[in-house]
Coordinates of C-alpha atoms in Angstrom, one line a residue:
M20 CA 48.5 -37.6 23.8
S21 CA 48.5 -41.0 22.5
L22 CA 47.4 -42.2 18.8
K23 CA 45.1 -43.9 20.1
H24 CA 43.4 -40.8 21.6
S25 CA 44.2 -38.2 18.7
D26 CA 41.7 -40.5 16.8
K27 CA 39.4 -40.6 18.5
A28 CA 36.4 -38.2 19.0
S29 CA 33.6 -36.3 21.0
A30 CA 30.8 -33.8 21.1
A31 CA 33.1 -32.0 23.1
G32 CA 35.4 -32.3 21.0
L33 CA 34.3 -30.9 18.6
L34 CA 33.1 -27.8 20.1
V35 CA 36.4 -27.8 21.5
A36 CA 38.0 -27.4 17.8
L37 CA 35.4 -25.7 16.6
G38 CA 36.4 -22.4 18.7
I39 CA 40.1 -23.4 18.7
I40 CA 41.7 -24.3 14.8
F41 CA 39.1 -22.7 12.3
G42 CA 39.2 -18.8 13.3
D43 CA 41.8 -18.1 10.8
I44 CA 40.2 -20.3 7.9
G45 CA 36.5 -20.1 8.9
T46 CA 36.4 -15.6 8.2
S47 CA 38.7 -15.7 5.0
P48 CA 35.2 -15.2 3.2
L49 CA 35.3 -12.1 5.2
Y50 CA 37.7 -10.9 2.7
A51 CA 39.3 -13.7 -0.1
M52 CA 36.2 -12.3 -2.7
Q53 CA 36.9 -9.2 -2.6
A54 CA 40.4 -9.1 -2.7
I55 CA 39.9 -11.3 -6.1
I56 CA 38.6 -8.3 -7.6
G57 CA 40.0 -5.5 -7.2
G58 CA 38.8 -2.5 -8.3
E59 CA 38.1 -4.1 -11.9
A60 CA 34.2 -4.8 -13.2
I61 CA 33.3 -8.0 -12.8
A62 CA 33.7 -10.7 -15.0
L63 CA 31.2 -13.9 -15.6
D64 CA 34.6 -15.8 -16.0
V65 CA 36.2 -14.1 -13.2
V66 CA 33.3 -14.9 -10.8
Y67 CA 33.1 -19.2 -11.5
G68 CA 36.8 -19.1 -11.8
S69 CA 37.6 -18.0 -8.3
V70 CA 34.9 -19.2 -7.5
S71 CA 36.5 -22.8 -9.0
C72 CA 39.7 -22.2 -7.8
I73 CA 38.5 -22.0 -3.9
F74 CA 37.0 -25.2 -4.1
W75 CA 39.5 -27.4 -5.1
T76 CA 42.1 -25.6 -3.1
L77 CA 40.5 -26.3 0.1
T78 CA 40.1 -29.4 -0.7
L79 CA 42.8 -30.2 -1.9
Q80 CA 45.6 -28.2 -0.5
T81 CA 43.5 -28.3 2.9
T82 CA 41.3 -31.0 3.1
V83 CA 44.2 -33.7 1.0
K84 CA 47.1 -32.3 2.2
Y85 CA 46.3 -31.3 6.2
V86 CA 43.4 -33.0 7.5
I87 CA 44.1 -36.2 5.5
L88 CA 48.0 -36.7 5.0
I89 CA 49.8 -34.6 7.4
L90 CA 47.2 -34.9 10.0
R91 CA 49.3 -38.8 10.5
A92 CA 52.2 -36.8 11.2
D93 CA 51.8 -36.3 14.9
N94 CA 55.0 -36.7 17.7
N95 CA 52.7 -38.3 20.9
G96 CA 49.6 -36.8 19.5
E97 CA 51.2 -32.9 19.5
G98 CA 51.3 -31.4 15.7
G99 CA 52.7 -28.2 13.8
I100 CA 56.5 -27.6 12.2
L101 CA 58.0 -28.0 15.1
A102 CA 57.1 -31.1 16.4
L103 CA 57.1 -32.0 12.6
Y104 CA 60.6 -31.3 12.8
A105 CA 61.0 -33.4 16.0
L106 CA 60.2 -36.2 14.6
V107 CA 62.8 -36.1 11.8
R108 CA 66.0 -33.7 13.0
K109 CA 68.0 -36.5 14.2
N110 CA 67.7 -38.1 10.6
A111 CA 69.3 -35.2 8.3
K112 CA 71.1 -31.4 10.0
W113 CA 70.4 -29.2 6.3
L114 CA 65.9 -30.0 8.1
T115 CA 67.0 -27.8 9.9
I116 CA 67.1 -24.9 7.7
P117 CA 63.5 -25.6 6.7
A118 CA 62.5 -25.7 10.0
I119 CA 63.5 -22.1 10.6
I120 CA 61.9 -20.8 7.3
G121 CA 59.1 -22.4 8.1
A122 CA 58.1 -21.2 11.7
S123 CA 59.5 -18.2 11.2
T124 CA 57.6 -17.5 7.9
L125 CA 54.1 -18.2 10.4
L126 CA 55.7 -16.6 13.1
A127 CA 56.4 -13.8 10.6
D128 CA 52.5 -13.6 8.7
G129 CA 51.2 -14.4 10.9
I130 CA 51.2 -10.4 12.3
I131 CA 48.7 -9.5 10.1
T132 CA 45.3 -12.3 10.6
P133 CA 44.5 -10.1 13.6
P134 CA 44.6 -7.0 11.7
I135 CA 43.0 -7.8 8.2
S136 CA 40.2 -10.0 10.8
V137 CA 39.1 -7.4 12.9
S138 CA 39.8 -5.0 10.6
S139 CA 37.3 -7.0 7.8
A140 CA 34.6 -7.3 10.5
V141 CA 34.7 -4.1 11.6
E142 CA 34.3 -2.2 8.7
G143 CA 31.6 -3.9 7.5
L144 CA 29.6 -0.6 10.0
R145 CA 30.4 1.7 6.9
I146 CA 27.0 -0.2 5.2
L147 CA 25.1 1.5 8.6
Y148 CA 27.0 4.2 9.6
P149 CA 28.7 5.7 6.2
H150 CA 31.9 7.8 8.3
I151 CA 32.3 5.9 11.0
Q152 CA 36.6 6.1 12.4
T153 CA 37.0 2.5 12.5
I154 CA 40.6 2.5 13.3
P155 CA 40.4 3.7 16.7
I156 CA 37.7 1.0 17.0
V157 CA 39.7 -2.2 15.5
I158 CA 43.4 -0.9 17.2
G159 CA 40.4 -1.2 21.2
I160 CA 39.7 -4.4 20.4
L161 CA 43.3 -6.0 18.9
T162 CA 44.4 -4.1 22.3
L163 CA 42.0 -5.4 24.8
L164 CA 42.7 -9.2 23.4
F165 CA 46.5 -8.7 24.2
I166 CA 46.1 -7.4 27.6
I167 CA 44.0 -10.3 28.3
Q168 CA 46.3 -13.0 27.4
V169 CA 47.8 -12.7 30.8
F170 CA 44.9 -14.5 31.9
G171 CA 44.6 -17.3 30.1
T172 CA 42.2 -18.0 27.6
T173 CA 40.1 -20.8 29.7
I174 CA 37.6 -18.8 31.0
V175 CA 37.4 -16.9 27.2
G176 CA 37.6 -20.7 25.5
R177 CA 34.1 -22.0 26.9
A178 CA 32.7 -19.2 25.3
F179 CA 34.5 -19.8 21.6
G180 CA 33.1 -23.2 20.5
P181 CA 29.6 -21.6 20.4
V182 CA 29.7 -18.7 19.0
M183 CA 32.2 -20.2 16.0
L184 CA 28.7 -22.4 15.1
V185 CA 27.1 -19.9 15.3
W186 CA 29.2 -18.4 12.5
F187 CA 29.5 -21.8 10.5
L188 CA 26.1 -21.4 10.2
M189 CA 25.4 -17.9 9.8
L190 CA 27.7 -18.6 6.2
L191 CA 26.3 -21.5 5.5
V192 CA 22.7 -19.5 5.5
L193 CA 23.7 -16.6 4.3
G194 CA 25.3 -18.5 0.9
L195 CA 22.5 -20.5 0.8
S196 CA 20.7 -18.1 0.7
Q197 CA 21.8 -16.7 -2.7
V198 CA 22.7 -19.7 -5.0
L199 CA 19.0 -20.5 -4.9
Y200 CA 18.8 -17.1 -7.0
H201 CA 22.0 -18.7 -9.2
P202 CA 21.9 -22.1 -8.8
E203 CA 24.4 -21.7 -12.3
I204 CA 27.0 -21.2 -9.8
F205 CA 27.3 -24.9 -8.7
K206 CA 28.9 -25.8 -11.6
A207 CA 32.1 -23.9 -10.7
F208 CA 32.5 -27.5 -8.9
N209 CA 33.7 -28.5 -12.3
P210 CA 37.6 -27.7 -12.6
Y211 CA 37.7 -26.8 -15.8
Y212 CA 36.5 -22.8 -15.1
A213 CA 39.6 -23.3 -12.2
Y214 CA 41.8 -24.0 -15.4
Q215 CA 39.8 -21.5 -18.1
L216 CA 41.1 -19.0 -15.3
L217 CA 44.4 -19.6 -14.5
A218 CA 45.6 -19.9 -18.0
N219 CA 43.3 -17.8 -20.1
H220 CA 41.8 -14.6 -18.4
P221 CA 44.0 -12.6 -19.0
G222 CA 46.3 -12.1 -15.7
G223 CA 44.0 -15.3 -14.5
F224 CA 47.2 -17.1 -12.9
W225 CA 48.2 -13.8 -10.8
L226 CA 44.5 -14.1 -9.7
L227 CA 46.2 -17.2 -6.9
G228 CA 47.8 -14.9 -4.6
S229 CA 43.4 -14.1 -3.5
V230 CA 42.9 -17.2 -4.1
F231 CA 44.9 -18.2 -1.4
L232 CA 43.7 -16.8 1.0
C233 CA 41.1 -19.1 2.1
T234 CA 42.8 -21.9 2.9
T235 CA 45.7 -19.9 4.6
G236 CA 44.6 -20.9 8.2
A237 CA 45.0 -24.7 7.1
E238 CA 48.7 -24.5 9.0
A239 CA 47.0 -23.6 12.2
L240 CA 45.4 -27.3 12.2
Y241 CA 48.1 -29.5 12.0
S242 CA 49.2 -26.7 14.4
D243 CA 47.2 -27.2 16.9
L244 CA 46.6 -30.8 16.5
G245 CA 47.3 -31.2 20.3
H246 CA 45.0 -29.1 21.9
C247 CA 41.8 -31.5 19.5
G248 CA 43.1 -34.6 18.4
R249 CA 43.3 -35.6 15.2
G250 CA 39.8 -37.2 15.1
N251 CA 37.9 -34.0 16.1
I252 CA 39.5 -32.0 13.7
R253 CA 39.2 -34.2 11.1
I254 CA 35.3 -34.3 11.1
S255 CA 34.5 -31.0 11.9
W256 CA 36.0 -30.0 9.4
I257 CA 33.3 -32.2 7.5
Y258 CA 30.9 -28.9 9.0
V259 CA 33.5 -25.8 8.8
K260 CA 34.2 -27.0 5.2
T261 CA 30.3 -27.8 3.8
C262 CA 29.8 -23.6 5.3
L263 CA 33.1 -22.5 3.7
V264 CA 32.5 -23.6 0.1
I265 CA 28.6 -22.8 0.4
N266 CA 29.1 -19.1 1.5
Y267 CA 31.9 -18.7 -1.5
F268 CA 29.1 -20.0 -3.7
G269 CA 26.9 -17.5 -2.2
Q270 CA 28.8 -14.4 -3.0
G271 CA 29.5 -16.0 -6.0
A272 CA 25.8 -16.1 -7.0
W273 CA 25.8 -11.8 -5.5
L274 CA 28.6 -11.1 -7.9
A275 CA 26.8 -12.9 -11.2
M276 CA 23.9 -11.5 -10.5
H277 CA 26.1 -8.3 -10.7
V278 CA 28.5 -8.6 -13.6
G279 CA 29.4 -5.5 -14.9
E280 CA 29.5 -4.2 -11.8
T281 CA 32.9 -2.8 -9.3
L282 CA 33.1 -3.3 -5.9
N283 CA 33.4 0.5 -5.2
G284 CA 34.3 -0.4 -1.8
R285 CA 32.1 -3.0 -0.8
K286 CA 32.1 -6.6 0.8
P287 CA 30.6 -9.2 -1.1
F288 CA 30.4 -11.3 2.5
Y289 CA 28.4 -8.1 3.9
E290 CA 26.4 -7.5 0.3
I291 CA 24.5 -11.4 0.4
M292 CA 23.1 -10.3 3.9
P293 CA 19.9 -8.7 4.6
D294 CA 20.0 -5.6 6.1
W295 CA 17.9 -6.9 9.0
W296 CA 20.2 -9.2 10.0
L297 CA 23.7 -6.5 9.0
L298 CA 24.0 -5.2 13.2
P299 CA 24.1 -8.6 14.8
G300 CA 25.6 -10.0 11.6
I301 CA 28.6 -7.6 12.5
C302 CA 28.8 -8.5 15.6
V303 CA 28.9 -11.9 15.1
A304 CA 31.8 -11.8 12.8
T305 CA 34.0 -9.8 14.9
M306 CA 34.2 -11.9 17.6
A307 CA 35.0 -14.5 15.1
T308 CA 37.5 -12.9 13.9
I309 CA 38.5 -11.9 17.7
I310 CA 38.5 -16.0 18.2
A311 CA 40.5 -15.5 14.4
S312 CA 43.7 -13.9 16.5
Q313 CA 43.3 -15.9 19.6
A314 CA 44.0 -19.3 18.3
L315 CA 46.6 -17.3 16.0
I316 CA 48.5 -15.4 19.5
S317 CA 47.7 -18.9 21.3
G318 CA 49.7 -20.6 18.6
S319 CA 52.6 -18.6 18.4
F320 CA 53.0 -18.6 22.1
T321 CA 53.4 -23.0 21.9
L322 CA 55.5 -22.4 18.9
V323 CA 58.2 -20.1 20.7
S324 CA 57.2 -22.4 23.7
E325 CA 59.4 -25.5 20.8
A326 CA 62.2 -23.7 19.6
I327 CA 63.4 -22.8 23.6
R328 CA 63.1 -26.2 23.5
L329 CA 65.3 -26.8 20.7
N330 CA 67.0 -24.1 21.0
L331 CA 66.5 -22.2 18.8
W332 CA 64.7 -19.3 20.5
P333 CA 66.2 -17.2 23.6
K334 CA 64.9 -19.1 27.4
V335 CA 62.5 -15.9 27.3
R336 CA 60.2 -16.3 30.4
L337 CA 56.9 -18.7 30.2
I338 CA 53.9 -18.8 32.5
Y339 CA 51.2 -21.3 32.6
P340 CA 48.5 -18.8 34.1
S341 CA 46.3 -22.5 35.2
D342 CA 46.9 -26.5 35.5
Q343 CA 45.1 -26.7 32.2
K344 CA 46.7 -29.7 29.1
G345 CA 48.2 -25.6 26.6
Q346 CA 47.7 -23.1 28.1
L347 CA 51.0 -21.4 28.0
Y348 CA 51.9 -17.2 28.3
V349 CA 54.7 -16.2 27.1
P350 CA 54.6 -11.9 28.0
S351 CA 57.4 -11.0 25.4
V352 CA 56.0 -12.5 22.1
N353 CA 52.6 -11.2 23.0
W354 CA 53.9 -7.5 23.6
L355 CA 56.2 -7.8 20.5
L356 CA 53.0 -9.4 18.8
W357 CA 50.9 -6.3 20.3
A358 CA 53.2 -3.2 18.6
G359 CA 53.2 -6.1 15.1
C360 CA 50.1 -5.7 14.9
I361 CA 49.5 -2.9 15.9
G362 CA 51.7 -1.5 13.4
I363 CA 50.3 -3.3 10.7
V364 CA 46.4 -1.2 11.4
L365 CA 48.6 2.3 11.6
Y366 CA 50.1 1.8 8.2
F367 CA 47.5 -0.3 6.1
K368 CA 44.7 1.3 7.7
E369 CA 42.3 -0.5 5.3
S370 CA 42.1 -4.3 5.3
S371 CA 42.2 -3.9 1.8
Q372 CA 44.9 -2.8 1.9
M373 CA 45.9 -6.0 4.2
E374 CA 45.0 -8.0 0.9
A375 CA 47.4 -7.1 -0.8
A376 CA 50.0 -7.4 1.9
Y377 CA 48.9 -10.9 3.1
G378 CA 49.8 -14.6 2.5
L379 CA 53.1 -14.3 0.7
A380 CA 54.8 -15.8 3.8
I381 CA 52.9 -18.3 4.7
T382 CA 52.9 -19.1 1.5
L383 CA 56.9 -19.7 2.0
T384 CA 55.3 -22.1 6.0
M385 CA 53.2 -24.8 3.3
I386 CA 56.4 -25.5 1.4
M387 CA 58.5 -26.3 4.8
T388 CA 56.3 -28.4 6.0
T389 CA 55.6 -30.5 2.0
L390 CA 59.8 -30.9 2.8
L391 CA 58.7 -32.6 5.8
F392 CA 56.8 -34.8 6.2
S393 CA 58.2 -35.9 2.4
Y394 CA 61.2 -36.3 4.3
Y395 CA 58.9 -37.8 7.9
L396 CA 57.3 -40.3 5.0
F397 CA 60.8 -41.5 3.8
V398 CA 62.5 -41.5 6.6
H399 CA 58.4 -44.2 7.1
K400 CA 59.7 -46.5 4.9
I401 CA 56.9 -45.1 2.1
A402 CA 56.6 -45.9 -1.1
K403 CA 59.7 -44.1 -2.6
L404 CA 57.2 -43.1 -5.7
W405 CA 54.1 -42.2 -3.6
V406 CA 57.0 -39.9 -1.7
G407 CA 57.7 -38.6 -4.9
A408 CA 54.6 -37.9 -5.8
F409 CA 53.3 -36.0 -2.5
M410 CA 56.7 -33.6 -3.0
V411 CA 56.2 -33.3 -6.9
V412 CA 52.2 -32.2 -7.1
Y413 CA 52.0 -29.7 -3.4
L414 CA 55.3 -28.2 -4.7
A415 CA 53.5 -27.5 -8.1
I416 CA 50.9 -26.3 -6.0
E417 CA 52.5 -24.1 -3.6
G418 CA 54.8 -23.3 -5.8
S419 CA 52.3 -21.8 -8.1
F420 CA 50.4 -19.7 -5.1
L421 CA 54.1 -18.3 -4.0
A422 CA 55.0 -17.3 -7.5
A423 CA 51.1 -15.3 -7.8
N424 CA 51.7 -14.0 -4.8
L425 CA 55.0 -12.5 -5.6
L426 CA 53.2 -9.5 -6.8
K427 CA 52.3 -8.5 -2.9
F428 CA 56.2 -7.8 -2.4
P429 CA 56.0 -3.9 -3.6
H430 CA 52.4 -4.1 -1.9
G431 CA 53.4 -3.9 1.4
G432 CA 53.9 -8.1 1.2
W433 CA 57.9 -7.3 2.2
V434 CA 56.8 -5.9 5.8
S435 CA 55.9 -9.8 6.9
L436 CA 58.9 -10.7 4.6
V437 CA 61.7 -8.4 6.5
L438 CA 59.9 -9.5 10.1
A439 CA 60.5 -13.3 8.9
I440 CA 64.8 -13.0 7.8
V441 CA 65.0 -11.7 11.3
I442 CA 62.9 -13.5 12.6
A443 CA 64.6 -16.7 10.7
D444 CA 68.1 -14.4 11.6
L445 CA 67.4 -14.9 15.3
M446 CA 66.9 -18.2 15.1
A447 CA 70.0 -19.1 13.0
M448 CA 72.2 -17.2 14.8
W449 CA 71.0 -18.6 18.8
L450 CA 71.5 -22.5 17.2
R451 CA 75.1 -21.2 15.8
A452 CA 75.6 -19.6 19.2
N453 CA 74.8 -22.8 20.8
V454 CA 77.1 -25.4 18.8
I455 CA 79.9 -22.8 19.3
K456 CA 79.6 -22.7 23.0
L457 CA 80.0 -26.9 22.6
R458 CA 83.6 -26.2 21.2
L459 CA 84.0 -24.5 24.3
T460 CA 82.8 -27.3 27.5
E461 CA 85.2 -29.7 28.3
F462 CA 83.7 -32.8 30.4
V463 CA 86.2 -34.4 32.5
D464 CA 85.4 -38.2 34.7
L465 CA 83.2 -36.9 37.5
D466 CA 84.9 -40.6 39.2
K467 CA 88.3 -39.5 39.3
Y468 CA 87.2 -36.7 42.2
I469 CA 84.9 -38.3 44.0
P470 CA 88.0 -38.9 46.9
A471 CA 88.7 -35.8 46.6
L472 CA 84.8 -34.5 47.0
K473 CA 84.7 -36.6 50.0
E474 CA 88.4 -35.1 52.4
L475 CA 86.9 -31.9 50.6
S476 CA 83.4 -32.5 52.7
N477 CA 84.9 -34.0 55.6
D478 CA 87.4 -31.0 55.9
I479 CA 86.1 -28.9 59.1
S480 CA 88.7 -25.9 58.0
V481 CA 87.2 -25.3 55.0
P482 CA 84.2 -23.6 56.4
K483 CA 80.5 -25.7 55.1
Y484 CA 79.0 -24.5 52.2
A485 CA 75.8 -25.7 52.5
T486 CA 74.5 -29.3 53.3
H487 CA 73.5 -30.2 50.0
L488 CA 75.2 -28.7 47.1
V489 CA 73.4 -29.3 43.7
F490 CA 75.7 -27.9 40.2
M491 CA 73.3 -27.6 37.1
S492 CA 75.4 -29.7 33.9
N493 CA 75.3 -30.1 30.9
A494 CA 77.5 -32.9 31.3
A495 CA 73.9 -35.6 30.4
A496 CA 76.4 -38.9 31.1
D497 CA 76.6 -40.4 35.0
D498 CA 80.4 -40.5 34.6
Q499 CA 81.3 -36.7 33.7
I500 CA 81.7 -33.4 34.9
E501 CA 81.9 -30.0 33.3
N502 CA 86.1 -28.7 33.7
K503 CA 84.6 -25.8 35.2
I504 CA 82.3 -27.4 37.8
I505 CA 85.2 -28.4 39.2
Y506 CA 86.8 -25.2 39.1
S507 CA 84.0 -23.7 41.1
I508 CA 84.1 -26.4 44.1
F509 CA 87.8 -26.9 44.7
Q510 CA 89.8 -23.7 43.4
K511 CA 87.2 -20.6 42.7
R512 CA 86.3 -21.1 46.7
P513 CA 86.2 -23.7 48.3
K514 CA 82.7 -25.4 48.4
R515 CA 82.5 -27.6 50.8
A516 CA 78.9 -30.0 51.3
D517 CA 78.1 -33.0 52.8
I518 CA 76.6 -34.2 49.3
Y519 CA 76.9 -33.5 46.5
W520 CA 74.2 -33.3 43.7
F521 CA 75.0 -32.8 39.8
V522 CA 71.4 -31.9 38.4
H523 CA 71.2 -32.6 34.0
V524 CA 68.1 -31.7 31.9
E525 CA 67.7 -33.2 28.8
T526 CA 65.2 -32.1 26.6
T527 CA 64.1 -34.7 24.7
D528 CA 61.8 -34.7 21.0
E529 CA 58.5 -35.6 22.1
P530 CA 56.1 -33.3 24.2
Y531 CA 55.7 -34.0 27.7
T532 CA 57.9 -37.2 28.9
M533 CA 58.9 -36.7 32.7
D534 CA 60.9 -38.7 33.5
Y535 CA 64.8 -38.9 35.6
H536 CA 67.2 -41.4 36.2
V537 CA 69.3 -41.1 39.9
N538 CA 73.3 -42.3 39.7
V539 CA 74.5 -42.8 43.5
R540 CA 78.2 -42.3 42.4
A541 CA 79.1 -41.8 46.2
E542 CA 76.9 -43.1 48.3
D543 CA 75.5 -40.1 50.8
D544 CA 78.3 -38.4 49.0
V545 CA 77.9 -37.8 45.1
I546 CA 75.2 -38.1 43.1
K547 CA 74.0 -37.4 39.3
I548 CA 70.7 -37.9 38.3
N549 CA 69.3 -36.6 35.2
F550 CA 65.6 -35.1 34.0
I551 CA 64.6 -36.2 31.4
L552 CA 61.7 -33.8 30.0
G553 CA 60.0 -33.5 27.2
F554 CA 59.3 -29.9 24.9
R555 CA 56.7 -28.7 26.3
V556 CA 57.9 -29.3 29.9
E557 CA 57.7 -26.5 32.1
Q558 CA 61.5 -26.8 33.9
R559 CA 60.4 -26.7 37.0
I560 CA 63.6 -28.1 38.2
N561 CA 64.2 -27.2 41.9
M562 CA 59.9 -28.4 42.2
F563 CA 61.1 -31.7 40.2
L564 CA 64.3 -32.3 42.6
R565 CA 62.2 -31.6 46.0
N566 CA 59.9 -35.1 44.6
V567 CA 62.8 -36.7 43.3
V568 CA 64.8 -36.5 47.6
Q569 CA 61.7 -37.2 48.6
D570 CA 61.5 -40.8 46.2
M571 CA 64.8 -41.7 46.9
V572 CA 64.3 -41.1 51.2
R573 CA 62.0 -43.4 51.4
N574 CA 63.8 -45.7 49.2
N575 CA 66.4 -44.9 52.0
E576 CA 68.3 -44.4 48.8
V577 CA 70.6 -40.6 50.6
D578 CA 69.8 -39.5 54.2
I579 CA 69.3 -35.0 53.7
T580 CA 68.8 -34.8 57.4
S581 CA 71.7 -31.4 58.3
R582 CA 75.2 -33.2 59.6
Y583 CA 74.8 -30.8 62.3
E584 CA 74.9 -31.6 65.5
S585 CA 72.6 -29.4 66.7
L586 CA 70.1 -30.1 64.4
N587 CA 70.8 -33.6 63.4
R588 CA 69.5 -34.4 66.8
Q589 CA 66.3 -31.7 65.7
N590 CA 66.5 -34.7 62.8
V591 CA 66.2 -30.8 60.7
T592 CA 66.2 -31.9 56.5
G593 CA 69.0 -30.0 55.8
D594 CA 69.6 -27.2 52.8
F595 CA 70.4 -26.9 49.0
R596 CA 71.9 -24.8 47.8
F597 CA 72.3 -24.6 44.0
V598 CA 75.0 -23.6 41.4
V599 CA 74.5 -21.9 38.2
L600 CA 77.4 -21.1 36.2
E601 CA 76.0 -18.7 33.5
R602 CA 79.0 -18.0 31.1
Y603 CA 80.3 -14.5 29.9
L604 CA 82.6 -14.1 26.5
S605 CA 86.2 -13.8 27.2
V606 CA 88.4 -11.6 26.4
E607 CA 90.6 -14.1 25.2
N608 CA 89.1 -15.6 22.3
D609 CA 90.0 -15.2 19.0
L610 CA 87.4 -16.4 16.6
P611 CA 86.1 -15.4 12.7
W612 CA 84.9 -11.9 13.0
H613 CA 81.6 -14.2 11.4
E614 CA 81.7 -16.5 14.9
E615 CA 82.4 -13.9 16.9
F616 CA 79.2 -11.7 15.7
V617 CA 77.4 -14.3 16.4
M618 CA 78.6 -14.9 20.0
K619 CA 78.3 -10.7 21.1
F620 CA 75.0 -10.8 19.6
Y621 CA 74.5 -13.8 21.6
F622 CA 75.5 -12.8 24.7
A623 CA 73.9 -9.4 24.1
I624 CA 70.1 -11.3 23.8
K625 CA 71.4 -13.1 27.1
S626 CA 71.2 -10.2 29.7
I627 CA 67.7 -9.0 28.8
T628 CA 66.4 -12.6 29.4
N629 CA 65.7 -15.2 31.7
S630 CA 69.1 -16.1 33.4
E631 CA 69.7 -20.0 33.5
A632 CA 68.2 -19.5 37.6
Q633 CA 64.6 -18.5 36.5
W634 CA 64.4 -20.7 33.2
F635 CA 64.8 -23.2 35.9
G636 CA 62.8 -23.1 38.1
L637 CA 64.6 -22.3 40.4
D638 CA 64.4 -20.8 44.4
N639 CA 66.3 -17.6 43.7
S640 CA 66.9 -16.8 48.3
S641 CA 69.2 -20.6 47.2
V642 CA 70.6 -20.0 44.5
K643 CA 74.4 -19.0 43.5
V644 CA 74.8 -17.2 40.7
E645 CA 78.7 -18.0 39.3
K646 CA 80.0 -16.3 36.4
V647 CA 82.5 -18.0 34.2
P648 CA 83.9 -17.5 31.4
L649 CA 83.2 -19.3 27.9
V650 CA 87.3 -19.1 26.0
I651 CA 86.3 -20.8 23.0
S652 CA 89.5 -19.9 21.0
S653 CA 92.2 -19.5 23.5
S654 CA 94.4 -15.9 20.6
S655 CA 97.8 -16.7 19.6
Q656 CA 100.5 -18.1 21.8
I657 CA 102.0 -13.9 22.8
R658 CA 105.0 -13.5 22.4
M659 CA 106.3 -11.5 25.2
R660 CA 110.2 -10.3 26.2
R661 CA 111.6 -10.0 29.8
V662 CA 113.9 -6.9 30.5
Y663 CA 115.7 -6.2 33.4

């Protein structure tokens, strides 16, 4: 997506933005105010102070930081913490650390989003049916949601926008219905009340952990930039924020009229509903939370696919349910998320318990985004004074949220942090393993072997292996090739072919690049092709190579007719056969213990994920997979004594 197109807005785009982007932040009124009040008696200074905190959090954190500033940092129209990392990673290696921390905490804390959203909505049924068991309903809704992922979200997505339009309109009307009875609540626009709560109310600072719930979906605004465009997000946010703020003020007005009481499990969100609207309101809320969950799941798929291309995640299976941009299904991630969500529901049982755990990890994501964006501003020659001001202000705000959220650690926050640590370790070790592998890769001069390749091609004493033999190569340079490929052709089993093709795939930091470069090293004998693909492009090398070869045939650059005399007379196209070299860890290695652990972990995970052939989108019927030893560090010289 171009920068110009990203800034455009349309009626359809605004509706799509409502449906895709604002689900998480839009459903926070279901539980945020209840979490702030907790089990304490309702106090007027807490009500005014918390509503003021929410307004200024939505203004400073969501509006200023994300909607106004960070949406500017698009990678060819794409957003998200890994897209931001791709923009700046060439400038400093240490930026990998905040990228890994941010991505892992976003995935981990996101596991709590569907359970807390759906549970908060479904628990409203207890007002009408006090003894209803909500856990089976929540599990049923979540399971159905994850099952339908395999079909893609095109059909469901068409209904997302209108439902969320109704949802936000409902928030607005419900809020207005309450502020009319207590218009004094509008005094909370004054940040003085927020300051009073945080500075003077006993334990007021620690309420920031619950206030933070109102903005947990802000990261999604940036992550889904590529789906909707900057213009649509910014304009629709005006409507969304207005509805959210009025609803929070409405809940505050209701609480202000019940000073001295305790909630005793009551949800302010449902308390401001008229009785006749409760059942329809619960249904709308449930649909909104399903949409919020869908947005998170789709975002997780996108995040993992980006991580794979950036060498931060194993090459798991990716499925594209339709040709629509952004449509992606990752089976392994889908079912891991499902298991995590069900585990959260069974462990915490109540949304009020989930509130105590939610938000801790996502605070770290926001801090990492602040660090990466600050470096992005620095690279783009923004005045150091402004870069420093941005970093200081937002690290102070998010540092305060993090400190307050640390109270959640013993109450379940540890769950998301443990998950984040596991995910971050996986990413770090996967990246480290790829670095270690590079120490092995030995490249040789391809031109040096062209005479030998020509001679082998004409040696009729060697059985022909294929008319066109295609090797997948890691060598980016046109004049280089891996030593292991040369070994495979000449020594492992001599592979005679009429034309040798060497194909390299380079992943760029831009999302949707689809370029290629052809270098004919020896006419009708040796050809090197480099595919330059964006980090969001599915690698369908079989199909891509077919198109490239057809172009070369049209340009008379190559003759792909079969060289067998009988088939050549019939003008039959020669057969193509792919060879993929899959490495395994050699027993000859003498690595330090930590590197040996990383490599054993790498190959253990690799054994249960996609093969190289599957990852490159190659037709299994024409692929030969060869195992080659990965010798990274040879053992010390062995001293042996000859005896007679």
